[in-house]
XYZ file of C-alpha atoms in Angstrom:
341
model
C -255.670 64.853 171.654
C -253.595 63.550 168.563
C -256.691 63.070 166.900
C -257.829 66.237 167.493
C -254.679 67.671 166.231
C -255.348 65.860 162.928
C -258.690 66.945 162.576
C -257.548 70.589 163.479
C -254.577 70.250 160.392
C -257.044 68.524 157.745
C -259.729 72.157 158.365
C -256.601 74.103 157.563
C -255.385 72.592 155.007
C -259.273 72.211 153.759
C -259.509 76.170 154.077
C -255.968 76.849 152.649
C -257.426 75.008 149.555
C -260.531 76.672 149.777
C -258.693 80.036 150.146
C -256.141 78.991 146.449
C -259.279 77.960 144.631
C -261.353 80.880 145.280
C -258.214 83.184 144.894
C -257.551 81.459 141.290
C -261.552 81.365 140.515
C -261.929 85.172 140.835
C -258.512 86.694 139.162
C -258.859 84.072 136.491
C -255.372 84.882 135.088
C -255.838 82.689 131.722
C -259.295 84.160 131.267
C -261.442 80.709 132.003
C -264.000 82.461 132.676
C -263.655 86.035 131.055
C -260.945 87.606 129.545
C -262.158 91.281 130.116
C -259.554 93.161 132.778
C -256.735 90.401 131.721
C -253.550 90.729 130.516
C -253.013 89.506 127.124
C -249.418 87.620 127.523
C -251.515 85.388 129.853
C -254.782 84.698 127.033
C -251.955 84.435 124.007
C -249.053 83.564 125.026
C -248.933 81.268 127.423
C -250.416 78.005 126.300
C -249.421 74.761 128.262
C -251.208 71.351 127.618
C -252.857 72.112 131.443
C -254.271 75.738 130.012
C -255.047 74.214 126.716
C -256.861 71.502 128.151
C -258.218 73.653 130.596
C -259.960 76.162 128.242
C -261.641 73.654 126.316
C -263.146 72.487 129.192
C -264.127 76.111 129.437
C -267.359 78.050 128.243
C -266.271 78.845 124.785
C -267.744 78.432 120.839
C -265.034 79.526 118.948
C -261.403 78.052 119.880
C -258.271 79.683 118.071
C -256.032 76.549 116.940
C -252.502 76.726 115.311
C -248.856 78.160 115.693
C -246.969 80.957 117.099
C -248.870 83.325 114.323
C -252.201 82.458 116.263
C -250.146 83.668 119.478
C -251.018 87.638 118.135
C -254.753 87.388 117.653
C -256.183 88.715 120.813
C -259.409 86.414 121.557
C -260.990 89.917 122.901
C -261.207 90.669 119.001
C -263.250 87.683 118.141
C -265.641 88.181 120.810
C -265.608 91.734 120.129
C -267.041 90.955 116.394
C -269.428 87.789 117.120
C -270.367 88.044 120.332
C -269.393 84.875 120.805
C -266.873 83.453 123.699
C -263.486 82.975 122.436
C -260.366 81.281 123.932
C -257.050 81.237 122.227
C -255.575 77.575 122.265
C -252.430 77.728 120.178
C -249.430 75.599 120.454
C -246.259 77.233 119.373
C -244.731 75.762 116.581
C -247.477 72.908 116.132
C -247.718 70.287 113.836
C -250.507 69.022 112.281
C -250.730 66.287 114.145
C -251.184 68.264 117.090
C -253.764 70.704 115.584
C -255.691 68.286 114.748
C -256.164 66.184 118.141
C -257.180 69.781 119.692
C -259.377 69.966 116.779
C -260.580 66.735 117.256
C -260.920 67.597 120.596
C -262.990 70.879 120.485
C -265.509 69.071 117.976
C -266.514 66.538 120.230
C -267.521 69.209 123.022
C -269.588 70.615 120.519
C -267.676 73.621 119.925
C -265.912 75.826 116.573
C -262.566 75.952 115.552
C -260.803 78.853 113.746
C -257.986 76.954 112.451
C -254.441 78.172 110.599
C -253.732 76.485 108.314
C -249.838 76.568 108.120
C -247.353 75.658 105.509
C -244.692 74.538 108.079
C -246.651 72.873 110.117
C -247.684 70.386 107.251
C -244.625 69.217 106.963
C -244.515 66.070 107.632
C -240.833 65.328 108.455
C -241.058 67.839 111.661
C -242.821 64.541 112.952
C -239.230 62.964 113.867
C -237.963 65.755 115.934
C -237.660 63.814 119.131
C -239.340 66.952 121.400
C -242.416 67.511 119.339
C -243.189 63.625 119.242
C -242.993 64.019 123.414
C -245.148 67.076 122.954
C -248.024 65.555 121.280
C -247.856 62.749 124.065
C -248.258 64.953 126.175
C -250.867 66.894 125.238
C -253.223 64.104 124.035
C -252.544 62.479 127.685
C -253.835 66.666 129.077
C -256.917 66.379 126.491
C -258.012 62.858 127.703
C -257.670 63.768 131.352
C -261.161 64.820 133.129
C -260.316 68.866 135.055
C -262.359 70.056 137.601
C -260.764 70.205 140.931
C -257.371 70.947 139.420
C -258.338 73.448 137.266
C -258.113 76.389 139.902
C -255.701 74.205 142.398
C -252.443 73.772 140.754
C -248.583 75.744 141.301
C -248.602 77.432 137.693
C -252.245 79.135 137.835
C -251.175 80.192 141.429
C -248.694 81.344 140.164
C -249.743 83.197 137.473
C -252.529 84.494 139.624
C -249.803 86.329 141.879
C -247.852 87.759 139.140
C -251.126 89.340 137.732
C -252.035 91.226 141.116
C -248.366 92.428 141.138
C -248.791 93.827 137.582
C -252.319 95.498 138.530
C -250.764 96.535 141.532
C -247.824 97.920 139.028
C -250.705 99.392 136.793
C -248.780 97.694 134.135
C -250.411 97.879 130.808
C -252.517 95.063 130.187
C -251.885 95.003 126.321
C -247.936 95.528 126.712
C -246.974 92.236 124.722
C -248.804 93.201 121.767
C -248.120 97.098 121.989
C -244.464 96.279 121.864
C -244.782 94.045 119.020
C -246.868 96.635 117.221
C -243.969 99.139 117.635
C -241.094 96.902 116.569
C -239.203 97.946 113.517
C -238.138 95.150 111.486
C -236.236 94.134 108.087
C -236.677 91.230 105.754
C -233.374 89.682 105.161
C -232.754 86.850 102.523
C -230.004 85.276 103.837
C -231.509 84.897 107.351
C -234.641 83.886 106.281
C -233.072 80.866 104.097
C -230.598 80.020 106.733
C -233.259 80.016 109.700
C -236.124 77.672 108.066
C -234.157 75.424 106.414
C -236.006 76.016 103.156
C -233.153 74.815 100.691
C -232.681 71.795 102.427
C -229.597 72.172 103.935
C -230.457 72.023 107.596
C -231.216 67.753 108.872
C -233.189 69.784 111.355
C -235.585 73.073 110.760
C -239.512 73.699 109.674
C -239.160 73.385 105.990
C -236.288 70.969 106.103
C -236.973 68.140 103.566
C -240.632 69.115 102.904
C -243.653 67.361 102.154
C -247.190 67.470 103.155
C -249.778 65.034 105.049
C -252.533 63.650 102.872
C -255.018 61.657 104.532
C -254.361 63.499 107.683
C -255.619 66.873 105.854
C -258.655 65.067 104.546
C -259.622 64.110 108.239
C -258.735 67.547 109.330
C -261.028 69.288 106.526
C -263.811 66.626 107.451
C -264.444 67.795 111.041
C -265.123 71.660 109.704
C -268.539 72.442 109.725
C -270.467 75.538 108.336
C -269.174 77.060 111.859
C -265.598 76.498 111.805
C -263.365 78.341 110.100
C -259.996 77.799 108.078
C -257.564 80.596 107.284
C -254.217 81.025 105.881
C -252.586 83.470 107.329
C -250.126 86.076 105.559
C -246.579 86.194 105.650
C -244.192 88.745 104.071
C -244.255 88.639 100.681
C -241.037 87.395 100.111
C -241.746 83.622 101.530
C -243.969 83.146 98.607
C -240.850 83.718 96.251
C -239.230 81.020 98.364
C -241.693 78.833 98.676
C -241.758 79.282 95.041
C -238.125 78.665 94.167
C -237.178 75.706 96.593
C -238.777 72.016 97.105
C -241.233 72.509 95.358
C -243.225 73.632 98.657
C -245.456 76.323 97.330
C -246.899 73.553 94.829
C -247.232 71.076 97.783
C -248.715 73.643 100.190
C -251.130 74.796 97.925
C -252.361 71.583 96.916
C -253.321 71.147 100.463
C -255.369 73.963 100.325
C -256.944 72.676 97.798
C -257.401 69.336 99.835
C -258.768 71.445 102.135
C -261.099 73.138 100.221
C -262.416 70.362 98.542
C -263.047 68.145 101.534
C -264.432 70.873 104.343
C -268.149 72.357 104.833
C -266.032 75.090 106.840
C -265.038 78.537 105.820
C -261.543 78.875 104.277
C -259.484 82.619 104.008
C -256.791 82.728 102.401
C -254.596 85.587 102.663
C -251.538 84.319 100.385
C -249.222 86.237 98.192
C -249.017 89.506 97.216
C -251.342 91.871 98.852
C -251.615 95.153 100.804
C -250.828 93.610 104.148
C -248.169 90.914 102.847
C -245.998 93.913 100.811
C -245.885 96.204 104.300
C -242.491 95.070 105.842
C -244.488 97.067 108.840
C -247.187 94.490 109.387
C -244.166 91.853 110.049
C -241.503 90.991 112.873
C -239.162 88.228 113.348
C -238.027 88.668 109.959
C -241.251 88.673 108.409
C -241.991 85.110 109.861
C -245.031 86.391 112.110
C -247.522 89.173 111.476
C -247.403 91.773 113.696
C -250.855 91.912 116.034
C -252.048 94.997 114.624
C -252.209 93.082 111.575
C -254.923 90.421 113.331
C -257.492 93.259 113.570
C -257.278 93.645 109.282
C -257.866 90.037 109.242
C -260.555 89.118 111.107
C -262.512 92.197 110.395
C -262.868 91.380 106.612
C -263.318 87.401 107.809
C -266.091 88.488 109.692
C -267.366 91.328 106.986
C -270.868 89.895 105.471
C -269.995 93.050 102.722
C -268.695 91.538 99.532
C -268.507 94.691 97.563
C -266.146 96.155 100.203
C -262.985 97.232 98.254
C -260.648 96.519 101.313
C -260.566 92.989 100.584
C -256.963 91.242 100.978
C -257.920 87.783 101.367
C -260.258 85.682 99.213
C -262.875 83.149 100.840
C -262.599 80.244 98.884
C -264.740 78.056 97.692
C -265.026 74.656 95.690
C -266.302 76.792 92.625
C -263.353 79.331 92.566
C -260.457 77.083 93.799
C -258.886 76.147 90.610
C -258.744 79.722 89.585
C -257.448 80.940 92.644
C -254.485 78.347 92.752
C -253.808 79.092 89.403
C -254.036 83.279 89.760
C -252.199 83.239 93.216
C -248.937 80.986 91.178
C -249.095 83.140 88.280
C -248.601 86.053 90.555
C -246.237 84.706 92.637
C -243.875 83.897 89.500
C -242.966 87.410 89.154
C -241.986 87.891 92.875
C -238.439 89.226 93.476
C -236.609 86.734 95.855
C -235.050 89.687 97.592
């Protein structure tokens, strides 16, 4: 009698597990199998170590690597332009070490990356932040873990699946997150930018405090890039470039890192640095010029994947070993003429 009860309980448990796995697989809130009909916030904003690992272990061609700027990039946009399966695996406030680990994992799986080469992520001083050090270890552990059964059977995806169903029942806009950010108005406040970023080095723990860049790690990252990989220097509001030029020699350090990247990679390197039609428009940015609006990513990637070299709508520059030095000299000259506010 007791044995039969145990067997029934075990059978019920198996049925329950099968039901949960099937439901999560079919709902697929994080877009492991398909991005169609998914909420943009789940595809871009919610990237936890287990989600990132699961995405890398899902079918994909391009993987979007970067910081919170990359969170403004809809993987469906890349899929629509390239017809290539794309996943967003950004990490908010990412360090180069974290993103290098992601890039190595992506390449190990025989896939390709679109990598955001952010200035603040290159600040080696950020490695000393305790929370970032611990996070890097968590990501490393997750990336090395074999993932099959738990991909669709864990509390996180189950909760997200329930939320997906509730939002769908309420007919919530799939692009609500992006639409709200695109409609926000903002202005650039010089004092706030200096205060929050630590760019003048008066804060011991901020993104640009004690700014100095990596060296061998950049070369290692560059060497991972093949002809199908892409590095992007995303745009910031134009006044940030004046700040980079005037504090801690950040601009020269960053541009040197970009030069090292270009000279040591086979990947395409696109730069939207400096004054252009995107960066000069405050309406293209939120969060005091720190993040570009999602609508800007449409402009960026249609340009990156546009093969028409004669197009007059170019805001970015495809950097090569032949043009990198002339480009950097032009950038320095143009930025010198920018106002700090």
